[in-house]
mmCIF file of C-alpha atoms and ligand atoms in Angstrom:
data_model
loop_
_atom_site.group_PDB
_atom_site.id
_atom_site.type_symbol
_atom_site.label_atom_id
_atom_site.label_comp_id
_atom_site.label_asym_id
_atom_site.label_seq_id
_atom_site.Cartn_x
_atom_site.Cartn_y
_atom_site.Cartn_z
ATOM 1 C CA MET N 20 -4.530 126.279 -123.910
ATOM 2 C CA PRO N 21 -3.516 126.652 -127.550
ATOM 3 C CA TYR N 22 -1.647 129.752 -128.645
ATOM 4 C CA ARG N 23 -3.796 132.263 -130.454
ATOM 5 C CA VAL N 24 -2.199 133.279 -133.752
ATOM 6 C CA THR N 25 -3.601 135.712 -136.307
ATOM 7 C CA LEU N 26 -2.968 134.499 -139.862
ATOM 8 C CA ILE N 27 -3.151 137.071 -142.659
ATOM 9 C CA PRO N 28 -3.160 135.172 -145.981
ATOM 10 C CA GLY N 29 -2.310 138.284 -148.033
ATOM 11 C CA ASP N 30 -2.710 138.322 -151.812
ATOM 12 C CA GLY N 31 -0.768 137.315 -154.932
ATOM 13 C CA ILE N 32 1.186 134.195 -153.900
ATOM 14 C CA GLY N 33 0.283 134.943 -150.245
ATOM 15 C CA PRO N 34 -2.634 132.516 -149.739
ATOM 16 C CA GLU N 35 -0.651 129.574 -151.168
ATOM 17 C CA ILE N 36 2.385 130.027 -148.943
ATOM 18 C CA ALA N 37 0.159 130.888 -145.953
ATOM 19 C CA GLU N 38 -1.730 127.607 -146.328
ATOM 20 C CA ALA N 39 1.484 125.589 -146.619
ATOM 21 C CA THR N 40 2.886 127.396 -143.579
ATOM 22 C CA ARG N 41 -0.181 126.772 -141.457
ATOM 23 C CA ALA N 42 -0.138 123.045 -142.290
ATOM 24 C CA VAL N 43 3.588 122.733 -141.535
ATOM 25 C CA ILE N 44 3.392 124.628 -138.241
ATOM 26 C CA ASP N 45 0.410 122.483 -137.175
ATOM 27 C CA ALA N 46 2.527 119.411 -137.928
ATOM 28 C CA THR N 47 5.029 120.450 -135.239
ATOM 29 C CA GLY N 48 2.333 119.502 -132.716
ATOM 30 C CA ILE N 49 2.326 122.919 -131.061
ATOM 31 C CA PRO N 50 -1.356 123.679 -130.419
ATOM 32 C CA ILE N 51 -2.406 126.835 -132.241
ATOM 33 C CA SER N 52 -5.812 128.373 -132.668
ATOM 34 C CA TRP N 53 -5.610 130.274 -135.956
ATOM 35 C CA ASP N 54 -7.650 133.418 -136.447
ATOM 36 C CA VAL N 55 -7.605 134.021 -140.220
ATOM 37 C CA GLN N 56 -7.952 137.703 -141.100
ATOM 38 C CA SER N 57 -7.905 139.008 -144.662
ATOM 39 C CA ALA N 58 -6.382 142.358 -145.549
ATOM 40 C CA GLY N 59 -5.187 144.009 -148.748
ATOM 41 C CA ILE N 60 -6.510 145.085 -152.087
ATOM 42 C CA ASP N 61 -9.462 142.656 -152.381
ATOM 43 C CA ILE N 62 -10.664 143.709 -148.933
ATOM 44 C CA MET N 63 -10.337 147.370 -149.927
ATOM 45 C CA GLU N 64 -13.051 146.758 -152.536
ATOM 46 C CA LYS N 65 -15.352 144.992 -150.035
ATOM 47 C CA GLU N 66 -14.775 146.930 -146.818
ATOM 48 C CA GLY N 67 -13.502 150.290 -148.028
ATOM 49 C CA THR N 68 -10.101 149.942 -146.371
ATOM 50 C CA PRO N 69 -7.226 147.548 -147.022
ATOM 51 C CA LEU N 70 -6.609 147.221 -143.277
ATOM 52 C CA PRO N 71 -9.922 146.898 -141.412
ATOM 53 C CA ASN N 72 -9.907 147.431 -137.672
ATOM 54 C CA ARG N 73 -10.824 143.777 -137.068
ATOM 55 C CA VAL N 74 -7.332 142.782 -138.287
ATOM 56 C CA LEU N 75 -5.605 145.059 -135.793
ATOM 57 C CA GLU N 76 -7.988 143.974 -133.014
ATOM 58 C CA SER N 77 -7.213 140.333 -133.735
ATOM 59 C CA ILE N 78 -3.453 140.912 -133.602
ATOM 60 C CA ARG N 79 -3.814 142.855 -130.359
ATOM 61 C CA LYS N 80 -5.578 139.873 -128.785
ATOM 62 C CA SER N 81 -3.215 137.235 -130.209
ATOM 63 C CA ASP N 82 0.062 135.838 -128.915
ATOM 64 C CA ALA N 83 1.556 136.482 -132.359
ATOM 65 C CA ALA N 84 0.600 137.107 -135.975
ATOM 66 C CA ILE N 85 1.977 135.709 -139.208
ATOM 67 C CA LYS N 86 1.365 137.454 -142.485
ATOM 68 C CA ALA N 87 1.853 136.469 -146.106
ATOM 69 C CA PRO N 88 2.764 139.295 -148.520
ATOM 70 C CA ILE N 89 0.318 141.993 -149.557
ATOM 71 C CA THR N 90 0.542 143.921 -152.840
ATOM 72 C CA THR N 91 1.028 147.673 -152.646
ATOM 73 C CA PRO N 92 -0.211 148.987 -156.001
ATOM 74 C CA VAL N 93 1.930 151.859 -157.261
ATOM 75 C CA GLY N 94 0.356 155.291 -157.751
ATOM 76 C CA THR N 95 -3.212 154.525 -156.584
ATOM 77 C CA GLY N 96 -3.227 156.345 -153.274
ATOM 78 C CA PHE N 97 -3.449 152.917 -151.572
ATOM 79 C CA ARG N 98 -1.236 153.166 -148.482
ATOM 80 C CA SER N 99 0.971 150.187 -147.772
ATOM 81 C CA VAL N 100 -0.775 147.787 -145.375
ATOM 82 C CA ASN N 101 2.661 146.591 -144.329
ATOM 83 C CA VAL N 102 3.786 150.061 -143.260
ATOM 84 C CA ALA N 103 0.405 150.758 -141.582
ATOM 85 C CA LEU N 104 0.576 147.544 -139.532
ATOM 86 C CA ARG N 105 4.060 148.379 -138.279
ATOM 87 C CA ARG N 106 2.941 151.862 -137.326
ATOM 88 C CA GLU N 107 -0.424 150.983 -135.729
ATOM 89 C CA LEU N 108 1.079 148.222 -133.575
ATOM 90 C CA ASP N 109 4.337 150.069 -132.889
ATOM 91 C CA LEU N 110 6.372 147.173 -134.268
ATOM 92 C CA TYR N 111 9.565 149.157 -134.057
ATOM 93 C CA ALA N 112 12.089 146.390 -134.663
ATOM 94 C CA CYS N 113 12.457 144.504 -137.900
ATOM 95 C CA LEU N 114 14.492 141.352 -137.392
ATOM 96 C CA ARG N 115 15.934 139.632 -140.440
ATOM 97 C CA PRO N 116 18.190 136.652 -139.839
ATOM 98 C CA CYS N 117 20.288 135.735 -142.887
ATOM 99 C CA LYS N 118 21.567 132.199 -142.588
ATOM 100 C CA SER N 119 22.996 129.855 -145.239
ATOM 101 C CA TYR N 120 21.272 126.514 -145.745
ATOM 102 C CA GLU N 121 23.132 123.775 -147.583
ATOM 103 C CA GLY N 122 21.475 123.180 -150.934
ATOM 104 C CA VAL N 123 20.509 126.795 -151.601
ATOM 105 C CA ARG N 124 22.541 128.144 -154.499
ATOM 106 C CA SER N 125 24.635 131.123 -153.434
ATOM 107 C CA ARG N 126 28.097 132.562 -153.975
ATOM 108 C CA TYR N 127 28.632 132.417 -150.208
ATOM 109 C CA ARG N 128 28.607 129.691 -147.584
ATOM 110 C CA LYS N 129 28.180 129.679 -143.830
ATOM 111 C CA ILE N 130 26.578 133.103 -143.596
ATOM 112 C CA ASN N 131 24.923 133.691 -140.249
ATOM 113 C CA LEU N 132 24.030 137.361 -139.897
ATOM 114 C CA ILE N 133 21.253 139.087 -137.997
ATOM 115 C CA VAL N 134 19.955 142.358 -139.412
ATOM 116 C CA VAL N 135 18.055 144.557 -136.954
ATOM 117 C CA ARG N 136 16.314 147.428 -138.716
ATOM 118 C CA GLU N 137 14.511 150.338 -137.083
ATOM 119 C CA ASN N 138 10.937 150.351 -138.407
ATOM 120 C CA THR N 139 9.297 153.659 -137.516
ATOM 121 C CA GLU N 140 11.555 156.627 -138.302
ATOM 122 C CA ASP N 141 13.990 157.940 -140.888
ATOM 123 C CA LEU N 142 13.108 158.768 -144.486
ATOM 124 C CA TYR N 143 10.503 156.005 -144.174
ATOM 125 C CA ALA N 144 8.399 158.040 -141.723
ATOM 126 C CA GLY N 145 6.408 159.228 -144.734
ATOM 127 C CA ILE N 146 6.934 162.959 -144.164
ATOM 128 C CA GLU N 147 7.149 164.130 -147.743
ATOM 129 C CA PHE N 148 6.475 167.281 -149.691
ATOM 130 C CA GLN N 149 5.537 167.090 -153.345
ATOM 131 C CA LYS N 150 7.376 169.152 -155.961
ATOM 132 C CA GLY N 151 5.550 172.390 -156.678
ATOM 133 C CA ALA N 152 2.962 172.122 -153.841
ATOM 134 C CA GLU N 153 2.261 175.254 -151.785
ATOM 135 C CA GLU N 154 3.524 173.687 -148.544
ATOM 136 C CA THR N 155 6.692 172.583 -150.325
ATOM 137 C CA LYS N 156 7.406 176.153 -151.459
ATOM 138 C CA LYS N 157 6.821 177.276 -147.878
ATOM 139 C CA ILE N 158 9.202 174.659 -146.508
ATOM 140 C CA ILE N 159 11.846 175.601 -149.069
ATOM 141 C CA ARG N 160 11.601 179.284 -148.094
ATOM 142 C CA GLU N 161 11.758 178.385 -144.404
ATOM 143 C CA ILE N 162 14.805 176.154 -144.821
ATOM 144 C CA GLU N 163 16.586 178.763 -146.916
ATOM 145 C CA ALA N 164 15.918 181.404 -144.275
ATOM 146 C CA LEU N 165 17.140 179.167 -141.457
ATOM 147 C CA THR N 166 20.170 177.620 -143.136
ATOM 148 C CA LYS N 167 21.132 180.156 -145.823
ATOM 149 C CA LYS N 168 21.289 177.183 -148.186
ATOM 150 C CA LYS N 169 19.590 177.205 -151.561
ATOM 151 C CA ILE N 170 17.117 174.465 -152.497
ATOM 152 C CA ARG N 171 15.993 174.247 -156.131
ATOM 153 C CA GLU N 172 12.362 175.350 -156.651
ATOM 154 C CA ASP N 173 11.588 172.141 -158.555
ATOM 155 C CA SER N 174 12.557 169.889 -155.640
ATOM 156 C CA GLY N 175 10.506 167.317 -153.787
ATOM 157 C CA ILE N 176 11.420 166.962 -150.118
ATOM 158 C CA SER N 177 11.522 163.997 -147.707
ATOM 159 C CA ILE N 178 12.210 164.523 -144.026
ATOM 160 C CA LYS N 179 14.509 162.227 -142.077
ATOM 161 C CA PRO N 180 13.654 162.180 -138.372
ATOM 162 C CA ILE N 181 15.974 160.131 -136.123
ATOM 163 C CA SER N 182 15.257 160.349 -132.399
ATOM 164 C CA VAL N 183 17.060 159.390 -129.201
ATOM 165 C CA THR N 184 13.963 157.391 -128.173
ATOM 166 C CA GLY N 185 13.732 155.473 -131.444
ATOM 167 C CA THR N 186 17.458 154.786 -131.601
ATOM 168 C CA GLU N 187 17.792 153.774 -127.993
ATOM 169 C CA ARG N 188 15.082 151.144 -128.190
ATOM 170 C CA ILE N 189 16.315 149.620 -131.458
ATOM 171 C CA VAL N 190 19.945 149.403 -130.299
ATOM 172 C CA LYS N 191 18.796 147.956 -126.982
ATOM 173 C CA PHE N 192 16.731 145.420 -128.944
ATOM 174 C CA ALA N 193 19.851 144.414 -130.937
ATOM 175 C CA PHE N 194 21.922 143.930 -127.773
ATOM 176 C CA GLU N 195 19.158 142.025 -125.977
ATOM 177 C CA TYR N 196 18.866 139.740 -129.003
ATOM 178 C CA ALA N 197 22.648 139.247 -129.013
ATOM 179 C CA LYS N 198 22.571 138.433 -125.305
ATOM 180 C CA LYS N 199 19.665 135.955 -125.595
ATOM 181 C CA TYR N 200 21.138 134.061 -128.549
ATOM 182 C CA GLY N 201 24.816 134.128 -127.531
ATOM 183 C CA ARG N 202 25.915 136.489 -130.286
ATOM 184 C CA LYS N 203 29.325 138.098 -129.882
ATOM 185 C CA LYS N 204 29.205 141.448 -131.637
ATOM 186 C CA VAL N 205 26.858 144.277 -132.599
ATOM 187 C CA THR N 206 27.777 146.629 -135.458
ATOM 188 C CA ALA N 207 25.927 149.952 -135.813
ATOM 189 C CA VAL N 208 25.681 151.167 -139.411
ATOM 190 C CA HIS N 209 25.341 154.867 -140.273
ATOM 191 C CA LYS N 210 26.544 157.812 -142.332
ATOM 192 C CA ALA N 211 27.419 160.000 -139.368
ATOM 193 C CA ASN N 212 30.318 161.672 -141.177
ATOM 194 C CA ILE N 213 27.827 163.427 -143.486
ATOM 195 C CA MET N 214 24.503 163.523 -141.604
ATOM 196 C CA LYS N 215 25.739 164.646 -138.238
ATOM 197 C CA PHE N 216 22.415 165.497 -136.607
ATOM 198 C CA THR N 217 20.552 162.349 -137.628
ATOM 199 C CA ASP N 218 23.051 159.552 -138.224
ATOM 200 C CA GLY N 219 25.456 161.259 -135.824
ATOM 201 C CA LEU N 220 22.772 161.091 -133.152
ATOM 202 C CA PHE N 221 22.090 157.444 -134.009
ATOM 203 C CA LEU N 222 25.776 156.644 -133.492
ATOM 204 C CA GLU N 223 26.085 158.636 -130.285
ATOM 205 C CA VAL N 224 23.055 156.906 -128.745
ATOM 206 C CA ALA N 225 24.253 153.488 -129.968
ATOM 207 C CA ARG N 226 27.608 154.029 -128.227
ATOM 208 C CA GLU N 227 25.827 154.940 -124.992
ATOM 209 C CA VAL N 228 23.577 151.863 -125.113
ATOM 210 C CA ALA N 229 26.586 149.642 -125.930
ATOM 211 C CA LYS N 230 28.227 150.638 -122.624
ATOM 212 C CA ARG N 231 25.427 148.774 -120.808
ATOM 213 C CA TYR N 232 26.472 145.507 -122.496
ATOM 214 C CA PRO N 233 30.201 145.167 -121.799
ATOM 215 C CA ALA N 234 30.178 141.419 -122.568
ATOM 216 C CA ILE N 235 29.193 142.052 -126.183
ATOM 217 C CA GLU N 236 31.634 143.685 -128.587
ATOM 218 C CA PHE N 237 30.448 146.881 -130.255
ATOM 219 C CA GLU N 238 31.720 148.618 -133.374
ATOM 220 C CA ASP N 239 30.359 150.925 -136.042
ATOM 221 C CA ARG N 240 30.684 151.122 -139.802
ATOM 222 C CA ILE N 241 29.799 153.750 -142.391
ATOM 223 C CA VAL N 242 27.052 152.359 -144.607
ATOM 224 C CA ASP N 243 28.939 152.523 -147.911
ATOM 225 C CA ASN N 244 31.964 150.766 -146.423
ATOM 226 C CA MET N 245 29.609 148.273 -144.739
ATOM 227 C CA SER N 246 28.099 147.363 -148.105
ATOM 228 C CA MET N 247 31.534 146.534 -149.473
ATOM 229 C CA GLN N 248 32.572 144.695 -146.308
ATOM 230 C CA LEU N 249 29.456 142.513 -146.411
ATOM 231 C CA VAL N 250 30.219 141.500 -149.971
ATOM 232 C CA GLN N 251 33.911 140.859 -149.285
ATOM 233 C CA ASN N 252 34.041 139.564 -145.707
ATOM 234 C CA PRO N 253 30.555 138.777 -144.405
ATOM 235 C CA GLU N 254 32.004 136.332 -141.873
ATOM 236 C CA ASN N 255 33.430 139.298 -139.928
ATOM 237 C CA TYR N 256 29.947 140.399 -138.882
ATOM 238 C CA ASP N 257 27.355 139.097 -136.475
ATOM 239 C CA VAL N 258 24.440 141.386 -135.482
ATOM 240 C CA LEU N 259 23.929 144.593 -137.497
ATOM 241 C CA VAL N 260 21.747 147.434 -136.228
ATOM 242 C CA LEU N 261 20.583 150.045 -138.716
ATOM 243 C CA SER N 262 18.139 152.883 -139.130
ATOM 244 C CA ASN N 263 15.143 152.281 -141.409
ATOM 245 C CA LEU N 264 16.455 153.047 -144.919
ATOM 246 C CA TYR N 265 19.925 151.501 -144.558
ATOM 247 C CA GLY N 266 18.250 148.504 -142.919
ATOM 248 C CA ASP N 267 15.890 148.146 -145.853
ATOM 249 C CA ILE N 268 18.709 148.165 -148.378
ATOM 250 C CA LEU N 269 21.280 146.088 -146.518
ATOM 251 C CA SER N 270 18.771 143.430 -145.485
ATOM 252 C CA ASP N 271 18.152 142.737 -149.177
ATOM 253 C CA LEU N 272 21.917 142.663 -149.727
ATOM 254 C CA CYS N 273 22.185 140.104 -146.917
ATOM 255 C CA ALA N 274 19.263 138.113 -148.394
ATOM 256 C CA GLY N 275 21.349 138.018 -151.579
ATOM 257 C CA LEU N 276 24.268 136.512 -149.637
ATOM 258 C CA ILE N 277 22.144 133.530 -148.574
ATOM 259 C CA GLY N 278 20.569 132.842 -151.949
ATOM 260 C CA GLY N 279 17.779 135.337 -152.368
ATOM 261 C CA LEU N 280 14.294 136.299 -151.305
ATOM 262 C CA GLY N 281 12.824 132.795 -151.417
ATOM 263 C CA VAL N 282 14.653 131.856 -148.205
ATOM 264 C CA ALA N 283 14.750 135.144 -146.226
ATOM 265 C CA PRO N 284 12.461 135.317 -143.165
ATOM 266 C CA GLY N 285 11.539 138.330 -141.072
ATOM 267 C CA ALA N 286 9.803 139.518 -137.936
ATOM 268 C CA ASN N 287 8.359 142.870 -136.920
ATOM 269 C CA LEU N 288 8.463 143.185 -133.178
ATOM 270 C CA GLY N 289 7.322 145.709 -130.602
ATOM 271 C CA ASP N 290 7.046 145.644 -126.838
ATOM 272 C CA LYS N 291 3.500 144.266 -127.015
ATOM 273 C CA HIS N 292 2.951 142.655 -130.402
ATOM 274 C CA ALA N 293 4.760 140.482 -132.909
ATOM 275 C CA LEU N 294 4.164 140.022 -136.638
ATOM 276 C CA PHE N 295 6.142 137.494 -138.665
ATOM 277 C CA GLU N 296 6.511 137.720 -142.437
ATOM 278 C CA ALA N 297 8.775 136.805 -145.324
ATOM 279 C CA VAL N 298 11.056 139.485 -146.745
ATOM 280 C CA HIS N 299 9.710 138.913 -150.260
ATOM 281 C CA GLY N 300 6.566 140.424 -151.733
ATOM 282 C CA SER N 301 3.414 139.028 -153.345
ATOM 283 C CA ALA N 302 5.088 138.075 -156.683
ATOM 284 C CA PRO N 303 1.757 138.575 -158.537
ATOM 285 C CA LYS N 304 2.975 136.915 -161.729
ATOM 286 C CA TYR N 305 3.073 133.544 -159.915
ATOM 287 C CA LYS N 306 -0.320 133.931 -158.238
ATOM 288 C CA GLY N 307 -2.427 130.758 -158.075
ATOM 289 C CA GLN N 308 0.215 128.564 -159.746
ATOM 290 C CA ASN N 309 1.293 126.538 -156.681
ATOM 291 C CA LYS N 310 4.851 127.309 -157.785
ATOM 292 C CA VAL N 311 6.769 129.547 -155.385
ATOM 293 C CA ASN N 312 8.995 128.649 -152.498
ATOM 294 C CA PRO N 313 7.272 128.640 -149.079
ATOM 295 C CA THR N 314 10.605 128.596 -147.172
ATOM 296 C CA ALA N 315 10.797 132.296 -146.278
ATOM 297 C CA LEU N 316 7.380 132.264 -144.601
ATOM 298 C CA LEU N 317 8.105 128.875 -143.018
ATOM 299 C CA LEU N 318 11.354 130.210 -141.536
ATOM 300 C CA SER N 319 9.334 133.213 -140.305
ATOM 301 C CA GLY N 320 7.191 130.563 -138.605
ATOM 302 C CA VAL N 321 10.359 129.218 -136.966
ATOM 303 C CA LEU N 322 11.019 132.724 -135.622
ATOM 304 C CA MET N 323 7.423 132.846 -134.383
ATOM 305 C CA LEU N 324 7.797 129.563 -132.495
ATOM 306 C CA ARG N 325 10.966 130.912 -130.867
ATOM 307 C CA HIS N 326 9.114 134.095 -129.934
ATOM 308 C CA LEU N 327 6.402 131.953 -128.289
ATOM 309 C CA GLY N 328 9.135 130.228 -126.269
ATOM 310 C CA GLU N 329 8.778 126.956 -128.239
ATOM 311 C CA GLU N 330 12.504 126.624 -128.932
ATOM 312 C CA GLU N 331 12.468 122.834 -129.254
ATOM 313 C CA ALA N 332 9.669 122.863 -131.841
ATOM 314 C CA ALA N 333 11.422 125.722 -133.642
ATOM 315 C CA ASP N 334 14.642 123.666 -133.836
ATOM 316 C CA ARG N 335 12.735 120.635 -135.118
ATOM 317 C CA LEU N 336 11.006 122.689 -137.790
ATOM 318 C CA GLU N 337 14.189 124.461 -138.854
ATOM 319 C CA ASN N 338 15.974 121.087 -139.123
ATOM 320 C CA ALA N 339 13.137 119.612 -141.188
ATOM 321 C CA ILE N 340 13.196 122.580 -143.602
ATOM 322 C CA ALA N 341 17.007 122.401 -143.819
ATOM 323 C CA GLN N 342 16.885 118.642 -144.513
ATOM 324 C CA VAL N 343 14.368 118.973 -147.371
ATOM 325 C CA ILE N 344 16.458 121.752 -148.918
ATOM 326 C CA ARG N 345 19.698 119.784 -148.450
ATOM 327 C CA GLU N 346 18.212 116.723 -150.201
ATOM 328 C CA GLY N 347 17.039 118.996 -153.010
ATOM 329 C CA LYS N 348 14.386 116.574 -154.252
ATOM 330 C CA TYR N 349 11.036 117.985 -153.099
ATOM 331 C CA VAL N 350 11.904 121.640 -153.603
ATOM 332 C CA THR N 351 10.444 124.434 -155.713
ATOM 333 C CA TYR N 352 11.942 125.553 -159.041
ATOM 334 C CA ASP N 353 14.069 128.326 -157.525
ATOM 335 C CA LEU N 354 15.981 125.823 -155.377
ATOM 336 C CA LYS N 355 16.851 123.523 -158.295
ATOM 337 C CA GLU N 356 20.196 123.744 -160.140
ATOM 338 C CA ASN N 357 18.283 124.609 -163.265
ATOM 339 C CA ARG N 358 15.172 126.750 -162.802
ATOM 340 C CA ASN N 359 13.392 124.844 -165.596
ATOM 341 C CA ASP N 360 14.020 121.473 -163.951
ATOM 342 C CA PRO N 361 10.787 119.494 -164.509
ATOM 343 C CA THR N 362 11.281 117.628 -161.198
ATOM 344 C CA ALA N 363 10.659 120.824 -159.200
ATOM 345 C CA VAL N 364 7.626 120.465 -156.952
ATOM 346 C CA GLY N 365 4.966 123.025 -156.033
ATOM 347 C CA THR N 366 4.497 125.114 -152.896
ATOM 348 C CA ARG N 367 2.092 122.602 -151.353
ATOM 349 C CA GLU N 368 4.260 119.578 -152.161
ATOM 350 C CA MET N 369 7.355 121.172 -150.634
ATOM 351 C CA GLY N 370 5.301 121.832 -147.490
ATOM 352 C CA GLU N 371 4.183 118.186 -147.466
ATOM 353 C CA ALA N 372 7.805 117.002 -147.755
ATOM 354 C CA ILE N 373 8.684 119.120 -144.707
ATOM 355 C CA ILE N 374 5.743 117.602 -142.811
ATOM 356 C CA ARG N 375 7.019 114.093 -143.683
ATOM 357 C CA GLU N 376 10.462 115.115 -142.411
ATOM 358 C CA LEU N 377 8.951 116.412 -139.163
ATOM 359 C CA LYS N 378 7.121 113.106 -138.705
ATOM 360 C CA LYS N 379 10.318 111.116 -139.356
ATOM 361 C CA GLY N 380 12.060 113.222 -136.709
ATOM 362 C CA ALA N 381 9.200 112.549 -134.264
ATOM 363 C CA GLN N 382 9.478 108.765 -134.842
ATOM 364 C CA LYS N 383 13.250 108.872 -134.334
ATOM 365 C CA GLY N 384 12.675 110.912 -131.175
ATOM 366 C CA ALA N 385 10.131 108.340 -129.941
ATOM 367 C CA ARG N 386 12.646 105.518 -130.347
ATOM 368 C CA VAL N 387 15.398 107.198 -128.316
HETATM 369 P P1 NAD E 14 8.506 140.235 -154.910
HETATM 370 O O1 NAD E 14 9.337 139.835 -153.746
HETATM 371 O O2 NAD E 14 7.058 139.999 -154.811
HETATM 372 O O3 NAD E 14 8.989 139.427 -156.199
HETATM 373 C C1 NAD E 14 10.188 139.639 -156.901
HETATM 374 C C2 NAD E 14 10.621 138.333 -157.562
HETATM 375 O O4 NAD E 14 11.259 137.540 -156.573
HETATM 376 C C3 NAD E 14 9.483 137.477 -158.084
HETATM 377 O O5 NAD E 14 9.101 137.825 -159.376
HETATM 378 C C4 NAD E 14 10.090 136.106 -158.011
HETATM 379 O O6 NAD E 14 10.900 135.879 -159.136
HETATM 380 C C5 NAD E 14 10.961 136.178 -156.778
HETATM 381 N N1 NAD E 14 10.278 135.650 -155.591
HETATM 382 C C6 NAD E 14 9.688 136.362 -154.596
HETATM 383 N N2 NAD E 14 9.189 135.535 -153.672
HETATM 384 C C7 NAD E 14 9.483 134.286 -154.074
HETATM 385 C C8 NAD E 14 9.229 132.990 -153.541
HETATM 386 N N3 NAD E 14 8.583 132.819 -152.393
HETATM 387 N N4 NAD E 14 9.664 131.914 -154.228
HETATM 388 C C9 NAD E 14 10.314 132.046 -155.378
HETATM 389 N N5 NAD E 14 10.591 133.241 -155.949
HETATM 390 C C10 NAD E 14 10.166 134.343 -155.299
HETATM 391 O O7 NAD E 14 8.838 141.761 -155.218
HETATM 392 P P2 NAD E 14 8.072 142.826 -156.110
HETATM 393 O O8 NAD E 14 7.696 142.194 -157.417
HETATM 394 O O9 NAD E 14 8.930 144.007 -156.086
HETATM 395 O O10 NAD E 14 6.757 143.175 -155.302
HETATM 396 C C11 NAD E 14 5.457 142.656 -155.593
HETATM 397 C C12 NAD E 14 4.459 143.280 -154.642
HETATM 398 O O11 NAD E 14 4.711 142.851 -153.299
HETATM 399 C C13 NAD E 14 4.500 144.805 -154.613
HETATM 400 O O12 NAD E 14 3.166 145.291 -154.596
HETATM 401 C C14 NAD E 14 5.183 145.135 -153.306
HETATM 402 O O13 NAD E 14 4.771 146.373 -152.772
HETATM 403 C C15 NAD E 14 4.717 143.991 -152.440
HETATM 404 N N6 NAD E 14 5.606 143.706 -151.295
HETATM 405 C C16 NAD E 14 5.001 143.307 -150.157
HETATM 406 C C17 NAD E 14 5.775 142.967 -149.066
HETATM 407 C C18 NAD E 14 5.082 142.521 -147.811
HETATM 408 O O14 NAD E 14 3.906 142.200 -147.842
HETATM 409 N N7 NAD E 14 5.767 142.511 -146.687
HETATM 410 C C19 NAD E 14 7.177 143.008 -149.135
HETATM 411 C C20 NAD E 14 7.761 143.384 -150.347
HETATM 412 C C21 NAD E 14 6.975 143.726 -151.432
#
């Protein structure tokens, strides 16, 4: 029986990298029945919602889903499909491995960090009060009465919920990941010295969960110090677990350590469903040009194969991607020494080079 995988082609550069990814994953020989489901702004015009129910239904029935980026237009009232998917499917863990590949230009070498970001709570929960609105004035009065602290009348307000439930499951996820993949240490990142009832709670729960995993080292860092540490001594860290906002910011910092968004994969995971996607967005200015780097979505495909238990195919695919990048010949403009290098190839051609590499590997394997 083939695996059933929902493929969301997205928009902007999405369809191009999705197509390359599908072809490359098929070339691993793992049988997959793809259910292609469109979502996003074009669908909003046709179906009245950017995230029709059929997309969610498909993911619920599938073994996994892989999604290319979707544009979130600013200031149109269009809710982010990405945030809605995470919420609807309770994909509470965002996993972002940051690993150096030889041939990718970066100031750092041999980075191998795992960022685990909580996906459902924190300032990202979307509980916001607009400056000047009646409910905002009410909230301000209420807070002043309860805390005796003054809030300026012309303030907007965002609420930061952090729960025991949400923290416990994300920290447990980080430790289980560490255990499964032989990682040595988990670092919890917070600002508990200032936000005692939210970040303080996060830290307290993390310490409790850590006691259940005595074989794995546990430590914590304050987020500002962590930012500096990651820039100065990234090799001192292994698995990081963070609440939603710090995770959002530091995962981009870590993507910067390995050479940028073009090579940073991600996964959104819950207890029942799994959605794999690149860290980068839909880069609309490159839409339809067959230009951008498919690596981030391809490496998300590697994560998907691992999630499906296809570790051997995942290793083969990761090696093939790494080899094409190391050779530096059939790579997109962003992976060339000089971004204007005329020998840079397109999205599709880089995918084809990876397929050739996979086939070479298969022939070598057949000879052994
Ligand atoms: P972006 O990641 O789309 O692009 C920023 C820049 O990074 C690009 O201009 C390009 O220079 C570079 N880049 C990104 N992906 C690349 C690739 N594969 N190869 C080579 N270079 C690449 O970020 P943005 O411009 O801030 O966002 C554009 C849209 O994407 C926004 O609407 C945003 O909301 C959305 N977005 C979606 C997702 C998602 O679907 N998960 C994630 C982030 C942003």
